[in-house]
One Martini backbone bead per residue (centre of mass of N, CA, C, O) as a GRO file, in nm:
protein
  214
    1MET     BB    1  -5.072  19.345  13.578
    2SER     BB    2  -4.831  19.549  13.545
    3ALA     BB    3  -4.617  19.598  13.382
    4THR     BB    4  -4.456  19.707  13.566
    5GLU     BB    5  -4.352  19.516  13.902
    6THR     BB    6  -4.255  19.538  14.232
    7THR     BB    7  -4.185  19.237  14.405
    8SER     BB    8  -4.143  18.964  14.656
    9SER     BB    9  -4.235  18.698  14.548
   10SER     BB   10  -4.280  18.356  14.515
   11THR     BB   11  -4.066  18.039  14.352
   12GLY     BB   12  -3.989  17.871  14.490
   13ASN     BB   13  -3.664  17.978  14.522
   14ARG     BB   14  -3.805  18.236  14.335
   15ARG     BB   15  -3.767  18.578  14.445
   16ILE     BB   16  -3.931  18.863  14.278
   17ASN     BB   17  -3.835  19.192  14.175
   18THR     BB   18  -3.929  19.202  13.846
   19VAL     BB   19  -4.130  19.333  13.587
   20LEU     BB   20  -4.134  19.310  13.229
   21SER     BB   21  -4.416  19.385  12.988
   22GLN     BB   22  -4.414  19.281  12.657
   23HIS     BB   23  -4.639  19.420  12.347
   24SER     BB   24  -4.578  19.343  11.980
   25ARG     BB   25  -4.836  19.385  11.747
   26SER     BB   26  -4.634  19.335  11.426
   27MET     BB   27  -4.493  19.046  11.596
   28GLY     BB   28  -4.679  18.899  11.774
   29GLN     BB   29  -4.559  18.988  12.048
   30LEU     BB   30  -4.450  18.828  12.396
   31ARG     BB   31  -4.287  18.934  12.693
   32ARG     BB   32  -4.096  18.859  12.963
   33ILE     BB   33  -3.933  18.957  13.255
   34GLU     BB   34  -3.748  18.852  13.540
   35ILE     BB   35  -3.611  18.950  13.830
   36TYR     BB   36  -3.421  18.736  14.036
   37ASN     BB   37  -3.245  18.707  14.359
   38ASP     BB   38  -3.077  18.956  14.249
   39LYS     BB   39  -2.928  18.795  13.972
   40PHE     BB   40  -3.126  18.711  13.757
   41VAL     BB   41  -3.294  18.625  13.465
   42LYS     BB   42  -3.662  18.553  13.280
   43VAL     BB   43  -3.739  18.471  13.003
   44ALA     BB   44  -4.055  18.555  12.805
   45ASP     BB   45  -4.151  18.396  12.471
   46GLN     BB   46  -4.453  18.516  12.278
   47ASP     BB   47  -4.493  18.391  11.888
   48LEU     BB   48  -4.565  18.292  11.640
   49PHE     BB   49  -4.402  18.023  11.639
   50GLY     BB   50  -4.353  18.034  12.006
   51ARG     BB   51  -4.183  17.923  12.285
   52GLN     BB   52  -3.952  18.114  12.507
   53SER     BB   53  -3.767  18.004  12.785
   54TYR     BB   54  -3.438  18.201  12.945
   55HIS     BB   55  -3.131  18.246  13.161
   56LEU     BB   56  -2.975  18.426  13.395
   57ASN     BB   57  -2.664  18.549  13.462
   58LEU     BB   58  -2.611  18.890  13.542
   59GLY     BB   59  -2.270  18.858  13.550
   60MET     BB   60  -2.250  18.798  13.253
   61LEU     BB   61  -2.309  19.092  13.203
   62GLU     BB   62  -2.345  19.421  13.053
   63PRO     BB   63  -2.435  19.717  13.170
   64TRP     BB   64  -2.429  19.846  12.861
   65PRO     BB   65  -2.635  19.866  12.617
   66VAL     BB   66  -2.749  19.861  12.323
   67ARG     BB   67  -2.878  20.061  12.066
   68HIS     BB   68  -3.087  19.950  11.759
   69ARG     BB   69  -3.161  19.864  11.454
   70ARG     BB   70  -3.267  19.539  11.288
   71ILE     BB   71  -3.171  19.486  10.977
   72ALA     BB   72  -3.327  19.325  10.762
   73TRP     BB   73  -3.178  19.222  10.456
   74ARG     BB   74  -3.254  18.947  10.307
   75TRP     BB   75  -3.614  19.131  10.319
   76LEU     BB   76  -3.549  19.359  10.162
   77LEU     BB   77  -3.437  19.193   9.914
   78GLY     BB   78  -3.699  19.096   9.879
   79THR     BB   79  -3.899  19.332   9.825
   80ALA     BB   80  -3.748  19.476   9.621
   81TYR     BB   81  -3.717  19.215   9.410
   82PHE     BB   82  -4.046  19.192   9.393
   83ALA     BB   83  -4.102  19.484   9.326
   84LEU     BB   84  -3.951  19.495   9.160
   85ALA     BB   85  -4.174  19.279   8.927
   86THR     BB   86  -4.354  19.396   8.905
   87LEU     BB   87  -4.311  19.672   8.773
   88VAL     BB   88  -4.281  19.516   8.534
   89PHE     BB   89  -4.549  19.364   8.493
   90GLY     BB   90  -4.718  19.601   8.521
   91PHE     BB   91  -4.575  19.732   8.264
   92TYR     BB   92  -4.616  19.505   8.020
   93LEU     BB   93  -4.913  19.494   8.054
   94TRP     BB   94  -5.032  19.812   7.988
   95GLN     BB   95  -4.864  19.776   7.704
   96SER     BB   96  -5.055  19.476   7.640
   97GLN     BB   97  -5.394  19.505   7.628
   98THR     BB   98  -5.410  19.165   7.607
   99THR     BB   99  -5.581  18.868   7.685
  100GLN     BB  100  -5.344  18.698   7.646
  101THR     BB  101  -5.163  18.871   7.838
  102LEU     BB  102  -5.312  18.819   8.071
  103ASN     BB  103  -5.312  18.535   8.173
  104HIS     BB  104  -4.978  18.544   8.131
  105VAL     BB  105  -4.929  18.812   8.332
  106LEU     BB  106  -5.084  18.782   8.628
  107PRO     BB  107  -5.006  18.567   8.813
  108PHE     BB  108  -4.716  18.656   8.833
  109LEU     BB  109  -4.803  18.980   8.969
  110ILE     BB  110  -4.921  18.832   9.187
  111THR     BB  111  -4.741  18.660   9.316
  112PHE     BB  112  -4.490  18.915   9.324
  113ILE     BB  113  -4.729  19.115   9.554
  114LEU     BB  114  -4.670  18.891   9.783
  115LEU     BB  115  -4.445  18.818   9.819
  116ALA     BB  116  -4.358  19.116   9.893
  117CYS     BB  117  -4.514  19.142  10.149
  118SER     BB  118  -4.395  18.932  10.248
  119CYS     BB  119  -4.086  19.068  10.292
  120LEU     BB  120  -4.229  19.297  10.441
  121ILE     BB  121  -4.362  19.198  10.705
  122LEU     BB  122  -4.024  19.065  10.795
  123PHE     BB  123  -3.870  19.301  10.770
  124ILE     BB  124  -4.068  19.410  11.036
  125TYR     BB  125  -4.053  19.178  11.258
  126TYR     BB  126  -3.687  19.147  11.163
  127SER     BB  127  -3.628  19.471  11.284
  128PRO     BB  128  -3.664  19.573  11.613
  129ASN     BB  129  -3.645  19.817  11.806
  130VAL     BB  130  -3.372  19.767  12.022
  131THR     BB  131  -3.216  19.680  12.367
  132GLU     BB  132  -2.904  19.541  12.417
  133PHE     BB  133  -2.714  19.258  12.632
  134ARG     BB  134  -2.470  19.167  12.639
  135SER     BB  135  -2.146  19.001  12.694
  136ARG     BB  136  -1.887  19.085  12.848
  137TYR     BB  137  -1.697  18.938  12.654
  138GLY     BB  138  -1.848  18.864  12.365
  139SER     BB  139  -2.034  19.033  12.315
  140CYS     BB  140  -2.323  18.867  12.308
  141PRO     BB  141  -2.667  18.867  12.254
  142LEU     BB  142  -2.896  18.852  12.523
  143LEU     BB  143  -3.020  19.051  12.578
  144ARG     BB  144  -3.360  19.182  12.467
  145LEU     BB  145  -3.577  19.546  12.468
  146LEU     BB  146  -3.852  19.685  12.337
  147HIS     BB  147  -3.819  20.008  12.305
  148ASN     BB  148  -4.018  20.173  12.527
  149LYS     BB  149  -4.173  19.882  12.602
  150PRO     BB  150  -4.435  19.996  12.668
  151ASP     BB  151  -4.309  20.249  12.800
  152PRO     BB  152  -4.084  20.479  12.923
  153GLU     BB  153  -4.070  20.509  13.174
  154SER     BB  154  -4.152  20.132  13.194
  155PHE     BB  155  -3.818  20.122  13.094
  156ARG     BB  156  -3.637  20.242  13.214
  157HIS     BB  157  -3.663  20.174  13.523
  158PHE     BB  158  -3.546  19.884  13.413
  159VAL     BB  159  -3.275  19.970  13.308
  160ALA     BB  160  -3.160  20.109  13.584
  161GLU     BB  161  -3.160  19.826  13.737
  162LEU     BB  162  -3.076  19.634  13.577
  163LYS     BB  163  -2.770  19.788  13.630
  164THR     BB  164  -2.749  19.727  13.864
  165ARG     BB  165  -2.791  19.438  13.912
  166ILE     BB  166  -2.480  19.415  13.723
  167LEU     BB  167  -2.350  19.508  13.912
  168ALA     BB  168  -2.366  19.344  14.203
  169ALA     BB  169  -2.317  19.091  13.984
  170SER     BB  170  -2.024  19.151  13.998
  171GLN     BB  171  -1.883  19.239  14.247
  172ALA     BB  172  -1.927  18.928  14.348
  173ILE     BB  173  -1.738  18.776  14.177
  174THR     BB  174  -1.473  18.551  14.229
  175PHE     BB  175  -1.346  18.514  13.971
  176ASP     BB  176  -1.115  18.499  13.752
  177LYS     BB  177  -1.085  18.565  13.444
  178LYS     BB  178  -1.024  18.260  13.305
  179GLU     BB  179  -1.311  18.130  13.470
  180MET     BB  180  -1.523  18.343  13.287
  181LEU     BB  181  -1.443  18.256  13.009
  182ALA     BB  182  -1.531  17.930  13.078
  183ILE     BB  183  -1.835  18.021  13.180
  184GLU     BB  184  -1.930  18.146  12.924
  185LEU     BB  185  -1.836  17.954  12.713
  186LYS     BB  186  -2.051  17.755  12.803
  187GLU     BB  187  -2.334  17.948  12.818
  188LEU     BB  188  -2.301  17.971  12.528
  189ARG     BB  189  -2.371  17.729  12.426
  190ARG     BB  190  -2.611  17.611  12.507
  191LEU     BB  191  -2.780  17.920  12.374
  192SER     BB  192  -2.715  17.762  12.150
  193ASP     BB  193  -2.866  17.439  12.154
  194GLU     BB  194  -3.123  17.602  12.236
  195GLY     BB  195  -3.154  17.874  12.040
  196ILE     BB  196  -3.149  18.114  12.105
  197ILE     BB  197  -2.831  18.173  11.990
  198THR     BB  198  -2.666  18.146  11.730
  199GLN     BB  199  -2.466  18.064  11.562
  200ASP     BB  200  -2.286  18.278  11.482
  201GLU     BB  201  -2.313  18.429  11.729
  202TYR     BB  202  -2.065  18.227  11.858
  203ARG     BB  203  -1.864  18.234  11.692
  204ARG     BB  204  -1.829  18.561  11.763
  205ALA     BB  205  -1.766  18.496  12.055
  206ARG     BB  206  -1.562  18.237  12.078
  207GLN     BB  207  -1.296  18.463  11.929
  208ARG     BB  208  -1.311  18.684  12.113
  209ILE     BB  209  -1.217  18.481  12.384
  210MET     BB  210  -0.997  18.334  12.240
  211ASN     BB  211  -0.848  18.677  12.208
  212MET     BB  212  -0.805  18.579  12.539
  213HIS     BB  213  -0.600  18.364  12.569
  214PHE     BB  214  -0.766  18.138  12.680
   0.00000   0.00000   0.00000
């Protein structure tokens, strides 16, 4: 199966329109994004921590994605802290080259080296270059695509089709704004309960929606 495909296959009542498969070796992540029945998307992720999948109605997404690199500041600061500690212990060991000092300091030095490497790996893992589609009113990131994966052309075609289908799904909505706000809030609560979005993301999105005089 190619990375990106257009197909008319059906699974039960689901008719798959387009599929994008992405693989990130550095993150140990496999993901498959399906557009199906013209107005829904299914995201299936598999990484070092297990498998996860969820469905979205394209009508609740903003059609204009945001590209950015998510910086995992906690792990970046951890890397800097343990790297600095490694330098301090290494300098002290170099200045006091005695057997007693070596026996006392070397275990700490090795520990800090391992901790710095671990934080660096986690920083890389949690700081991918992504293209995000966010919810229409709460601006909550719901669909994250690894930018230009598996290749720029396949990625560009998939994003273009996703935008087109989001716009079409939005135009087909017959609810008024108040009803849409209630629907989005309910969906965000579901995604938060399922662990798809964080509690902080849910709270920020909820506050934006409440500020719209909901």
